[in-house]
PDB file of C-alpha atoms and ligand atoms in Angstrom:
ATOM      1  CA  MET A   1       0.000   0.000   0.000  1.00 98.00           C
ATOM      2  CA  GLY A   2       1.555   3.284  -1.106  1.00 98.00           C
ATOM      3  CA  ILE A   3       0.901   6.417   0.935  1.00 98.00           C
ATOM      4  CA  VAL A   4      -0.530   9.500  -0.763  1.00 97.00           C
ATOM      5  CA  ASN A   5      -0.772  12.190   1.919  1.00 93.00           C
ATOM      6  CA  VAL A   6      -2.610  15.287   0.690  1.00 92.00           C
ATOM      7  CA  THR A   7      -1.798  17.456   3.697  1.00 82.00           C
ATOM      8  CA  PRO A   8       0.273  20.575   4.249  1.00 76.00           C
ATOM      9  CA  ASP A   9       1.766  19.258   7.511  1.00 59.00           C
ATOM     10  CA  SER A  10       2.564  15.572   7.026  1.00 50.00           C
ATOM     11  CA  PHE A  11       5.742  14.885   8.996  1.00 43.00           C
ATOM     12  CA  SER A  12       6.961  12.527   6.323  1.00 52.00           C
ATOM     13  CA  ASP A  13       6.707  14.320   3.005  1.00 55.00           C
ATOM     14  CA  GLY A  14       6.665  17.933   4.180  1.00 52.00           C
ATOM     15  CA  GLY A  15       3.349  18.586   2.471  1.00 53.00           C
ATOM     16  CA  ARG A  16       4.883  18.426  -0.969  1.00 55.00           C
ATOM     17  CA  PHE A  17       1.743  16.799  -2.342  1.00 57.00           C
ATOM     18  CA  LEU A  18      -0.814  19.360  -1.242  1.00 57.00           C
ATOM     19  CA  ASP A  19      -1.521  20.238  -4.815  1.00 76.00           C
ATOM     20  CA  SER A  20      -3.894  17.576  -6.091  1.00 87.00           C
ATOM     21  CA  ASP A  21      -2.212  17.125  -9.482  1.00 89.00           C
ATOM     22  CA  ALA A  22       1.064  16.487  -7.728  1.00 91.00           C
ATOM     23  CA  ALA A  23      -0.660  14.009  -5.398  1.00 94.00           C
ATOM     24  CA  VAL A  24      -2.169  12.148  -8.347  1.00 96.00           C
ATOM     25  CA  SER A  25       1.214  11.988 -10.109  1.00 95.00           C
ATOM     26  CA  HIS A  26       2.800  10.758  -6.907  1.00 96.00           C
ATOM     27  CA  GLY A  27       0.130   8.050  -6.549  1.00 97.00           C
ATOM     28  CA  LEU A  28       0.615   6.915 -10.137  1.00 98.00           C
ATOM     29  CA  ALA A  29       4.374   6.766  -9.588  1.00 98.00           C
ATOM     30  CA  LEU A  30       3.865   4.627  -6.481  1.00 98.00           C
ATOM     31  CA  ARG A  31       1.634   2.334  -8.514  1.00 98.00           C
ATOM     32  CA  ALA A  32       4.244   2.081 -11.256  1.00 98.00           C
ATOM     33  CA  ALA A  33       6.792   1.239  -8.556  1.00 98.00           C
ATOM     34  CA  GLY A  34       4.664  -1.741  -7.501  1.00 97.00           C
ATOM     35  CA  ALA A  35       1.966  -0.581  -5.095  1.00 98.00           C
ATOM     36  CA  SER A  36      -1.232  -2.639  -5.411  1.00 98.00           C
ATOM     37  CA  LEU A  37      -3.154  -0.216  -3.188  1.00 98.00           C
ATOM     38  CA  LEU A  38      -2.987   3.564  -2.780  1.00 98.00           C
ATOM     39  CA  ASP A  39      -3.983   5.094   0.563  1.00 98.00           C
ATOM     40  CA  VAL A  40      -5.159   8.692   0.148  1.00 98.00           C
ATOM     41  CA  GLY A  41      -5.382  10.863   3.288  1.00 96.00           C
ATOM     42  CA  GLY A  42      -6.164  14.529   3.868  1.00 94.00           C
ATOM     43  CA  GLU A  43      -5.724  14.759   7.641  1.00 89.00           C
ATOM     44  CA  SER A  44      -2.386  14.293   9.376  1.00 83.00           C
ATOM     45  CA  THR A  45      -2.425  11.837  12.256  1.00 76.00           C
ATOM     46  CA  ARG A  46       1.085  12.651  13.446  1.00 72.00           C
ATOM     47  CA  PRO A  47       1.472  13.064  17.234  1.00 66.00           C
ATOM     48  CA  GLY A  48       0.087  16.422  18.340  1.00 69.00           C
ATOM     49  CA  ALA A  49      -1.661  17.129  15.015  1.00 73.00           C
ATOM     50  CA  GLU A  50      -4.818  19.250  15.065  1.00 77.00           C
ATOM     51  CA  ARG A  51      -8.042  17.925  13.535  1.00 84.00           C
ATOM     52  CA  VAL A  52      -8.939  19.182  10.054  1.00 89.00           C
ATOM     53  CA  GLU A  53     -12.426  20.425   9.135  1.00 93.00           C
ATOM     54  CA  PRO A  54     -14.165  17.583   7.232  1.00 94.00           C
ATOM     55  CA  ALA A  55     -15.016  19.953   4.357  1.00 95.00           C
ATOM     56  CA  VAL A  56     -11.332  20.888   3.986  1.00 93.00           C
ATOM     57  CA  GLU A  57     -10.396  17.215   4.161  1.00 95.00           C
ATOM     58  CA  ARG A  58     -12.871  16.388   1.387  1.00 96.00           C
ATOM     59  CA  ASP A  59     -11.585  19.243  -0.808  1.00 94.00           C
ATOM     60  CA  ARG A  60      -8.121  17.773  -0.497  1.00 93.00           C
ATOM     61  CA  VAL A  61      -8.840  14.105  -1.062  1.00 96.00           C
ATOM     62  CA  LEU A  62     -11.836  13.745  -3.388  1.00 97.00           C
ATOM     63  CA  PRO A  63     -10.181  14.928  -6.621  1.00 96.00           C
ATOM     64  CA  VAL A  64      -7.186  12.709  -5.885  1.00 97.00           C
ATOM     65  CA  VAL A  65      -9.320   9.646  -5.098  1.00 98.00           C
ATOM     66  CA  ALA A  66     -11.389  10.191  -8.252  1.00 98.00           C
ATOM     67  CA  ALA A  67      -8.368  10.568 -10.529  1.00 98.00           C
ATOM     68  CA  LEU A  68      -6.486   7.583  -9.121  1.00 98.00           C
ATOM     69  CA  ALA A  69      -9.579   5.355  -9.214  1.00 98.00           C
ATOM     70  CA  ALA A  70     -10.275   6.457 -12.801  1.00 98.00           C
ATOM     71  CA  ALA A  71      -6.717   5.428 -13.673  1.00 98.00           C
ATOM     72  CA  GLY A  72      -7.546   1.929 -12.404  1.00 98.00           C
ATOM     73  CA  ALA A  73      -5.860   2.043  -8.995  1.00 98.00           C
ATOM     74  CA  VAL A  74      -7.378   0.345  -5.960  1.00 98.00           C
ATOM     75  CA  VAL A  75      -7.767   3.282  -3.587  1.00 98.00           C
ATOM     76  CA  SER A  76      -8.298   3.384   0.148  1.00 98.00           C
ATOM     77  CA  ILE A  77      -9.411   6.555   1.895  1.00 98.00           C
ATOM     78  CA  ASP A  78      -7.604   7.325   5.147  1.00 98.00           C
ATOM     79  CA  THR A  79     -10.218   9.187   7.178  1.00 97.00           C
ATOM     80  CA  MET A  80     -11.930   9.211  10.568  1.00 96.00           C
ATOM     81  CA  ASN A  81     -14.946  11.075   9.178  1.00 97.00           C
ATOM     82  CA  ALA A  82     -18.013   9.154   7.942  1.00 98.00           C
ATOM     83  CA  GLU A  83     -19.073  11.774   5.400  1.00 98.00           C
ATOM     84  CA  THR A  84     -15.590  11.886   3.899  1.00 98.00           C
ATOM     85  CA  ALA A  85     -15.544   8.086   3.748  1.00 98.00           C
ATOM     86  CA  VAL A  86     -18.887   7.916   1.933  1.00 98.00           C
ATOM     87  CA  ALA A  87     -17.923  10.683  -0.507  1.00 98.00           C
ATOM     88  CA  ALA A  88     -14.609   8.975  -1.238  1.00 98.00           C
ATOM     89  CA  VAL A  89     -16.297   5.638  -1.937  1.00 98.00           C
ATOM     90  CA  ARG A  90     -18.661   7.465  -4.302  1.00 98.00           C
ATOM     91  CA  ALA A  91     -15.553   8.922  -5.976  1.00 98.00           C
ATOM     92  CA  GLY A  92     -14.148   5.424  -6.462  1.00 98.00           C
ATOM     93  CA  ALA A  93     -12.400   4.331  -3.234  1.00 98.00           C
ATOM     94  CA  ARG A  94     -12.822   0.627  -2.454  1.00 98.00           C
ATOM     95  CA  ILE A  95     -11.468   0.572   1.110  1.00 98.00           C
ATOM     96  CA  VAL A  96     -12.110   2.890   4.065  1.00 98.00           C
ATOM     97  CA  ASN A  97      -9.038   3.141   6.302  1.00 98.00           C
ATOM     98  CA  ASP A  98     -10.111   4.495   9.688  1.00 98.00           C
ATOM     99  CA  VAL A  99      -7.176   4.841  12.099  1.00 96.00           C
ATOM    100  CA  SER A 100      -9.704   5.130  14.939  1.00 96.00           C
ATOM    101  CA  GLY A 101     -11.372   1.804  14.102  1.00 98.00           C
ATOM    102  CA  GLY A 102     -14.745   3.529  13.950  1.00 98.00           C
ATOM    103  CA  LEU A 103     -14.383   5.180  17.357  1.00 97.00           C
ATOM    104  CA  ALA A 104     -13.845   8.812  16.315  1.00 95.00           C
ATOM    105  CA  ASP A 105     -17.121   9.191  14.422  1.00 97.00           C
ATOM    106  CA  PRO A 106     -20.164   7.213  15.621  1.00 97.00           C
ATOM    107  CA  ASP A 107     -21.606   7.339  12.098  1.00 98.00           C
ATOM    108  CA  MET A 108     -18.578   5.654  10.520  1.00 98.00           C
ATOM    109  CA  LEU A 109     -19.413   1.946  10.825  1.00 98.00           C
ATOM    110  CA  PRO A 110     -23.075   2.198   9.693  1.00 98.00           C
ATOM    111  CA  ALA A 111     -21.976   4.451   6.824  1.00 98.00           C
ATOM    112  CA  VAL A 112     -19.302   1.994   5.704  1.00 98.00           C
ATOM    113  CA  ALA A 113     -21.790  -0.868   5.981  1.00 98.00           C
ATOM    114  CA  GLU A 114     -24.043   0.924   3.547  1.00 98.00           C
ATOM    115  CA  THR A 115     -21.274   1.601   1.005  1.00 97.00           C
ATOM    116  CA  GLY A 116     -20.226  -2.034   0.714  1.00 95.00           C
ATOM    117  CA  ALA A 117     -16.547  -1.020   0.902  1.00 98.00           C
ATOM    118  CA  ASP A 118     -13.944  -2.984   2.838  1.00 98.00           C
ATOM    119  CA  VAL A 119     -12.748  -1.335   6.036  1.00 98.00           C
ATOM    120  CA  VAL A 120      -9.453  -1.093   7.896  1.00 98.00           C
ATOM    121  CA  LEU A 121     -10.050  -1.010  11.646  1.00 98.00           C
ATOM    122  CA  GLN A 122      -6.913   0.233  13.338  1.00 98.00           C
ATOM    123  CA  HIS A 123      -6.137  -0.053  17.045  1.00 97.00           C
ATOM    124  CA  TRP A 124      -6.597   3.387  18.597  1.00 95.00           C
ATOM    125  CA  ARG A 125      -6.951   4.789  22.079  1.00 92.00           C
ATOM    126  CA  GLY A 126      -7.734   8.421  21.367  1.00 86.00           C
ATOM    127  CA  ALA A 127      -6.846  11.397  19.227  1.00 78.00           C
ATOM    128  CA  SER A 128      -3.297  12.243  18.207  1.00 66.00           C
ATOM    129  CA  ALA A 129      -3.055  15.212  20.538  1.00 66.00           C
ATOM    130  CA  ASP A 130      -3.065  13.040  23.682  1.00 70.00           C
ATOM    131  CA  MET A 131      -2.580   9.471  22.480  1.00 67.00           C
ATOM    132  CA  TYR A 132       0.617   8.839  24.457  1.00 72.00           C
ATOM    133  CA  ALA A 133      -1.159   9.552  27.725  1.00 78.00           C
ATOM    134  CA  ARG A 134      -3.165   6.385  27.032  1.00 83.00           C
ATOM    135  CA  ALA A 135      -0.205   4.123  26.309  1.00 85.00           C
ATOM    136  CA  ALA A 136      -0.598   2.127  29.539  1.00 87.00           C
ATOM    137  CA  TYR A 137      -0.713  -1.626  29.051  1.00 93.00           C
ATOM    138  CA  VAL A 138      -0.199  -4.694  31.214  1.00 92.00           C
ATOM    139  CA  ASP A 139       0.103  -7.004  28.182  1.00 96.00           C
ATOM    140  CA  VAL A 140       0.157  -4.872  25.052  1.00 97.00           C
ATOM    141  CA  VAL A 141      -0.434  -7.679  22.526  1.00 98.00           C
ATOM    142  CA  ARG A 142      -3.320  -9.171  24.477  1.00 97.00           C
ATOM    143  CA  GLU A 143      -4.939  -5.765  24.968  1.00 98.00           C
ATOM    144  CA  VAL A 144      -4.484  -4.672  21.345  1.00 98.00           C
ATOM    145  CA  SER A 145      -5.961  -8.008  20.192  1.00 98.00           C
ATOM    146  CA  ALA A 146      -8.925  -7.705  22.553  1.00 98.00           C
ATOM    147  CA  GLU A 147      -9.613  -4.093  21.577  1.00 98.00           C
ATOM    148  CA  LEU A 148      -9.408  -4.955  17.863  1.00 98.00           C
ATOM    149  CA  THR A 149     -11.787  -7.865  18.420  1.00 98.00           C
ATOM    150  CA  ALA A 150     -14.233  -5.449  20.060  1.00 98.00           C
ATOM    151  CA  ARG A 151     -14.020  -3.130  17.023  1.00 98.00           C
ATOM    152  CA  VAL A 152     -14.649  -6.056  14.649  1.00 98.00           C
ATOM    153  CA  ALA A 153     -17.717  -6.930  16.744  1.00 98.00           C
ATOM    154  CA  ALA A 154     -18.914  -3.320  16.552  1.00 98.00           C
ATOM    155  CA  ALA A 155     -18.449  -3.419  12.770  1.00 98.00           C
ATOM    156  CA  ALA A 156     -20.425  -6.670  12.554  1.00 98.00           C
ATOM    157  CA  ALA A 157     -23.208  -5.149  14.684  1.00 98.00           C
ATOM    158  CA  ALA A 158     -23.332  -2.251  12.213  1.00 98.00           C
ATOM    159  CA  GLY A 159     -23.722  -4.685   9.314  1.00 98.00           C
ATOM    160  CA  ILE A 160     -20.131  -5.103   8.061  1.00 98.00           C
ATOM    161  CA  ALA A 161     -19.360  -8.751   7.332  1.00 96.00           C
ATOM    162  CA  PRO A 162     -16.130 -10.021   8.963  1.00 96.00           C
ATOM    163  CA  ASP A 163     -14.565 -10.827   5.585  1.00 97.00           C
ATOM    164  CA  ARG A 164     -14.742  -7.131   4.688  1.00 98.00           C
ATOM    165  CA  VAL A 165     -12.648  -6.211   7.720  1.00 98.00           C
ATOM    166  CA  ILE A 166      -8.882  -5.643   7.746  1.00 98.00           C
ATOM    167  CA  VAL A 167      -7.303  -5.120  11.178  1.00 98.00           C
ATOM    168  CA  ASP A 168      -4.231  -2.998  11.944  1.00 98.00           C
ATOM    169  CA  PRO A 169      -2.351  -2.944  15.282  1.00 98.00           C
ATOM    170  CA  GLY A 170      -1.732   0.808  14.883  1.00 97.00           C
ATOM    171  CA  ILE A 171       2.038   1.099  15.152  1.00 97.00           C
ATOM    172  CA  GLY A 172       2.840   4.456  16.797  1.00 94.00           C
ATOM    173  CA  PHE A 173      -0.784   5.062  17.802  1.00 93.00           C
ATOM    174  CA  GLY A 174      -1.194   5.117  21.584  1.00 92.00           C
ATOM    175  CA  LYS A 175       1.971   3.065  21.990  1.00 94.00           C
ATOM    176  CA  ARG A 176       5.428   4.036  23.162  1.00 92.00           C
ATOM    177  CA  GLY A 177       8.542   2.900  21.298  1.00 92.00           C
ATOM    178  CA  ASP A 178       9.094  -0.344  23.202  1.00 95.00           C
ATOM    179  CA  GLN A 179       5.407  -1.286  23.000  1.00 97.00           C
ATOM    180  CA  ASN A 180       5.515  -1.037  19.191  1.00 98.00           C
ATOM    181  CA  TRP A 181       8.407  -3.494  19.058  1.00 98.00           C
ATOM    182  CA  VAL A 182       6.547  -5.974  21.271  1.00 98.00           C
ATOM    183  CA  VAL A 183       3.474  -5.784  19.025  1.00 98.00           C
ATOM    184  CA  LEU A 184       5.618  -6.377  15.931  1.00 98.00           C
ATOM    185  CA  ARG A 185       7.444  -9.300  17.529  1.00 98.00           C
ATOM    186  CA  ASP A 186       4.080 -10.943  18.245  1.00 98.00           C
ATOM    187  CA  LEU A 187       2.335  -9.844  15.036  1.00 98.00           C
ATOM    188  CA  ALA A 188       1.455 -13.461  14.263  1.00 97.00           C
ATOM    189  CA  ARG A 189      -0.952 -13.318  17.211  1.00 97.00           C
ATOM    190  CA  ILE A 190      -2.754 -10.376  15.582  1.00 97.00           C
ATOM    191  CA  ALA A 191      -2.856 -12.333  12.309  1.00 97.00           C
ATOM    192  CA  GLY A 192      -4.334 -15.188  14.364  1.00 96.00           C
ATOM    193  CA  LEU A 193      -7.468 -13.097  14.876  1.00 96.00           C
ATOM    194  CA  GLY A 194      -8.503 -14.394  11.445  1.00 96.00           C
ATOM    195  CA  HIS A 195      -8.711 -11.146   9.472  1.00 98.00           C
ATOM    196  CA  ARG A 196      -6.449  -9.607   6.883  1.00 98.00           C
ATOM    197  CA  VAL A 197      -3.791  -7.552   8.675  1.00 98.00           C
ATOM    198  CA  LEU A 198      -2.376  -4.202   7.576  1.00 98.00           C
ATOM    199  CA  VAL A 199       0.814  -2.884   9.185  1.00 98.00           C
ATOM    200  CA  GLY A 200       2.185   0.660   8.947  1.00 98.00           C
ATOM    201  CA  THR A 201       5.736   1.183  10.184  1.00 98.00           C
ATOM    202  CA  SER A 202       6.891   3.558   7.450  1.00 98.00           C
ATOM    203  CA  ARG A 203       9.316   6.268   8.626  1.00 97.00           C
ATOM    204  CA  LYS A 204       7.827   6.115  12.108  1.00 96.00           C
ATOM    205  CA  ARG A 205       9.637   7.454  15.142  1.00 95.00           C
ATOM    206  CA  PHE A 206       9.978   4.111  16.906  1.00 96.00           C
ATOM    207  CA  LEU A 207      12.415   3.026  14.164  1.00 97.00           C
ATOM    208  CA  LEU A 208      14.901   5.492  15.643  1.00 97.00           C
ATOM    209  CA  ASP A 209      15.250   3.132  18.642  1.00 95.00           C
ATOM    210  CA  ALA A 210      17.126   0.875  16.248  1.00 96.00           C
ATOM    211  CA  LEU A 211      18.716   3.448  13.940  1.00 96.00           C
ATOM    212  CA  GLY A 212      19.680   6.282  16.300  1.00 95.00           C
ATOM    213  CA  GLU A 213      18.006   9.649  16.726  1.00 96.00           C
ATOM    214  CA  ASP A 214      19.577  11.333  13.694  1.00 96.00           C
ATOM    215  CA  ALA A 215      18.601   8.721  11.058  1.00 97.00           C
ATOM    216  CA  SER A 216      17.799  10.242   7.671  1.00 96.00           C
ATOM    217  CA  THR A 217      14.609   9.577   5.717  1.00 96.00           C
ATOM    218  CA  GLU A 218      16.599   7.242   3.443  1.00 97.00           C
ATOM    219  CA  ARG A 219      17.708   5.170   6.419  1.00 98.00           C
ATOM    220  CA  ARG A 220      14.139   5.076   7.784  1.00 98.00           C
ATOM    221  CA  ASP A 221      12.981   3.820   4.381  1.00 98.00           C
ATOM    222  CA  LEU A 222      15.543   1.028   4.471  1.00 98.00           C
ATOM    223  CA  ALA A 223      14.415   0.131   7.997  1.00 98.00           C
ATOM    224  CA  THR A 224      10.800   0.209   6.757  1.00 98.00           C
ATOM    225  CA  ALA A 225      11.640  -2.260   3.998  1.00 98.00           C
ATOM    226  CA  VAL A 226      13.050  -4.611   6.647  1.00 98.00           C
ATOM    227  CA  THR A 227      10.077  -4.268   9.012  1.00 98.00           C
ATOM    228  CA  SER A 228       7.711  -4.723   6.072  1.00 97.00           C
ATOM    229  CA  VAL A 229       9.340  -8.025   5.080  1.00 98.00           C
ATOM    230  CA  LEU A 230       9.220  -9.218   8.676  1.00 98.00           C
ATOM    231  CA  ALA A 231       5.551  -8.186   8.878  1.00 98.00           C
ATOM    232  CA  ALA A 232       4.776 -10.092   5.686  1.00 97.00           C
ATOM    233  CA  GLN A 233       6.504 -13.170   7.097  1.00 97.00           C
ATOM    234  CA  ALA A 234       4.390 -12.883  10.256  1.00 97.00           C
ATOM    235  CA  GLY A 235       1.238 -12.982   8.124  1.00 97.00           C
ATOM    236  CA  ALA A 236       0.506  -9.358   7.185  1.00 98.00           C
ATOM    237  CA  TRP A 237      -1.752  -8.966   4.148  1.00 98.00           C
ATOM    238  CA  ALA A 238      -0.439  -5.489   3.306  1.00 98.00           C
ATOM    239  CA  VAL A 239       2.178  -2.999   4.463  1.00 98.00           C
ATOM    240  CA  ARG A 240       1.587   0.764   4.274  1.00 98.00           C
ATOM    241  CA  VAL A 241       4.735   2.547   3.079  1.00 98.00           C
ATOM    242  CA  HIS A 242       6.040   5.807   1.629  1.00 98.00           C
ATOM    243  CA  ASP A 243       8.949   4.335  -0.365  1.00 98.00           C
ATOM    244  CA  VAL A 244       7.208   1.643  -2.399  1.00 98.00           C
ATOM    245  CA  ALA A 245      10.265   0.757  -4.507  1.00 98.00           C
ATOM    246  CA  ALA A 246      12.463  -0.118  -1.506  1.00 97.00           C
ATOM    247  CA  THR A 247       9.785  -2.265   0.116  1.00 97.00           C
ATOM    248  CA  ARG A 248       8.901  -3.925  -3.203  1.00 97.00           C
ATOM    249  CA  ASP A 249      12.558  -4.907  -3.685  1.00 97.00           C
ATOM    250  CA  ALA A 250      12.795  -6.238  -0.147  1.00 98.00           C
ATOM    251  CA  LEU A 251       9.576  -8.263  -0.526  1.00 97.00           C
ATOM    252  CA  GLN A 252      10.725  -9.700  -3.857  1.00 95.00           C
ATOM    253  CA  VAL A 253      14.075 -10.726  -2.422  1.00 95.00           C
ATOM    254  CA  ALA A 254      12.323 -12.346   0.552  1.00 96.00           C
ATOM    255  CA  ALA A 255       9.977 -14.193  -1.834  1.00 94.00           C
ATOM    256  CA  ARG A 256      13.011 -15.607  -3.675  1.00 94.00           C
ATOM    257  CA  TRP A 257      14.553 -16.604  -0.378  1.00 93.00           C
ATOM    258  CA  GLU A 258      11.414 -18.502   0.577  1.00 91.00           C
ATOM    259  CA  SER A 259      10.771 -20.167  -2.783  1.00 92.00           C
ATOM    260  CA  GLY A 260      14.371 -21.074  -3.593  1.00 89.00           C
ATOM    261  CA  ASP A 261      13.762 -19.926  -7.173  1.00 81.00           C
ATOM    262  CA  PRO A 262      16.810 -18.694  -9.083  1.00 75.00           C
ATOM    263  CA  TRP A 263      17.221 -14.957  -9.397  1.00 65.00           C
ATOM    264  CA  THR A 264      15.794 -13.544 -12.614  1.00 65.00           C
ATOM    265  CA  SER A 265      15.740  -9.920 -13.581  1.00 63.00           C
ATOM    266  CA  PRO A 266      13.678  -8.246 -16.303  1.00 60.00           C
ATOM    267  CA  THR A 267      16.884  -6.681 -17.635  1.00 61.00           C
ATOM    268  CA  ARG A 268      19.045  -9.796 -17.543  1.00 55.00           C
ATOM    269  CA  SER A 269      18.636 -13.249 -19.044  1.00 51.00           C
ATOM    270  CA  HIS A 270      20.690 -16.040 -17.540  1.00 50.00           C
TER     271      HIS A 270
HETATM  272  N1  PMM B 301      -0.289   5.428   9.991  1.00 68.43           N
HETATM  273  C1  PMM B 301      -0.495   6.717   9.652  1.00 68.43           C
HETATM  274  C2  PMM B 301      -1.660   7.111   8.962  1.00 68.43           C
HETATM  275  N2  PMM B 301      -2.604   6.221   8.619  1.00 68.43           N
HETATM  276  N3  PMM B 301      -3.385   4.010   8.627  1.00 68.43           N
HETATM  277  C3  PMM B 301      -3.230   2.723   8.976  1.00 68.43           C
HETATM  278  N4  PMM B 301      -4.194   1.829   8.670  1.00 68.43           N
HETATM  279  N5  PMM B 301      -2.115   2.282   9.635  1.00 68.43           N
HETATM  280  C4  PMM B 301      -1.108   3.128   9.987  1.00 68.43           C
HETATM  281  O1  PMM B 301      -0.130   2.663  10.620  1.00 68.43           O
HETATM  282  C5  PMM B 301      -1.248   4.502   9.660  1.00 68.43           C
HETATM  283  C6  PMM B 301      -2.426   4.909   8.956  1.00 68.43           C
HETATM  284  C7  PMM B 301       0.536   7.739  10.028  1.00 68.43           C
HETATM  285  O2  PMM B 301       1.546   7.802   9.103  1.00 68.43           O
HETATM  286  P1  PMM B 301       1.757   8.990   8.001  1.00 68.43           P
HETATM  287  O3  PMM B 301       1.458  10.296   8.697  1.00 68.43           O
HETATM  288  O4  PMM B 301       3.162   8.836   7.623  1.00 68.43           O
HETATM  289  O5  PMM B 301       0.820   8.746   6.868  1.00 68.43           O
END
């Protein structure tokens, strides 16, 4: 899953893709680099970020969703707002990615049920501004699993069939650095919940525990390729990344490792 942030304050791309044409071009480039899904978002969820007016969010994302869907991409809409989700599905999005797992907007789950779209329910314990205050766990993997299970039940009660649900442990959301590593180590237990699993580690702060505080974006992308391979091996269905090419290469190398097939390259016959 390639990330297309259409925000002026994304910590990762510096808001370079605020202009919708640029965002569409970026999405198409990610697709050409190997992304099978494009995740379009108009509200930053970085720690401390302020909420964006839903109308502003829709102005940002709808033209981008429409253009990418028209180009044949499978688009997910990264939003916590039910109206934005419904409008994006009308514009061609096939997946609603709600980092709050349907908790931020009480209308979200019934609205998604009506659209027929798939939904990503991410583990979440409150808005970005104060999410670290809630990072208190006795057994982080057990609690994340239980809270995700409760969100899947809420989705089912709203009319969303379990096979339309993708769960996400929410790396960096309401978890401190060490807690993220524990969740990743035990990711197979999240996969054991029986749903498709999405994992987003891309460029996130917790990677600096391994890389050192001053790691460049390039080094975070390399680390993301490694975590994405490890997530895939633990059963993840998709990984959400900024640098699609690096993660694609890493996943292809890992696939060769697992299959034992000889290396072949499109540019080289052997
Ligand atoms: N992370 C961010 C935004 N949306 N959605 C899902 N499902 N999972 C994530 O881990 C996730 C997300 C924050 O990252 P960004 O600001 O770099 O997009």
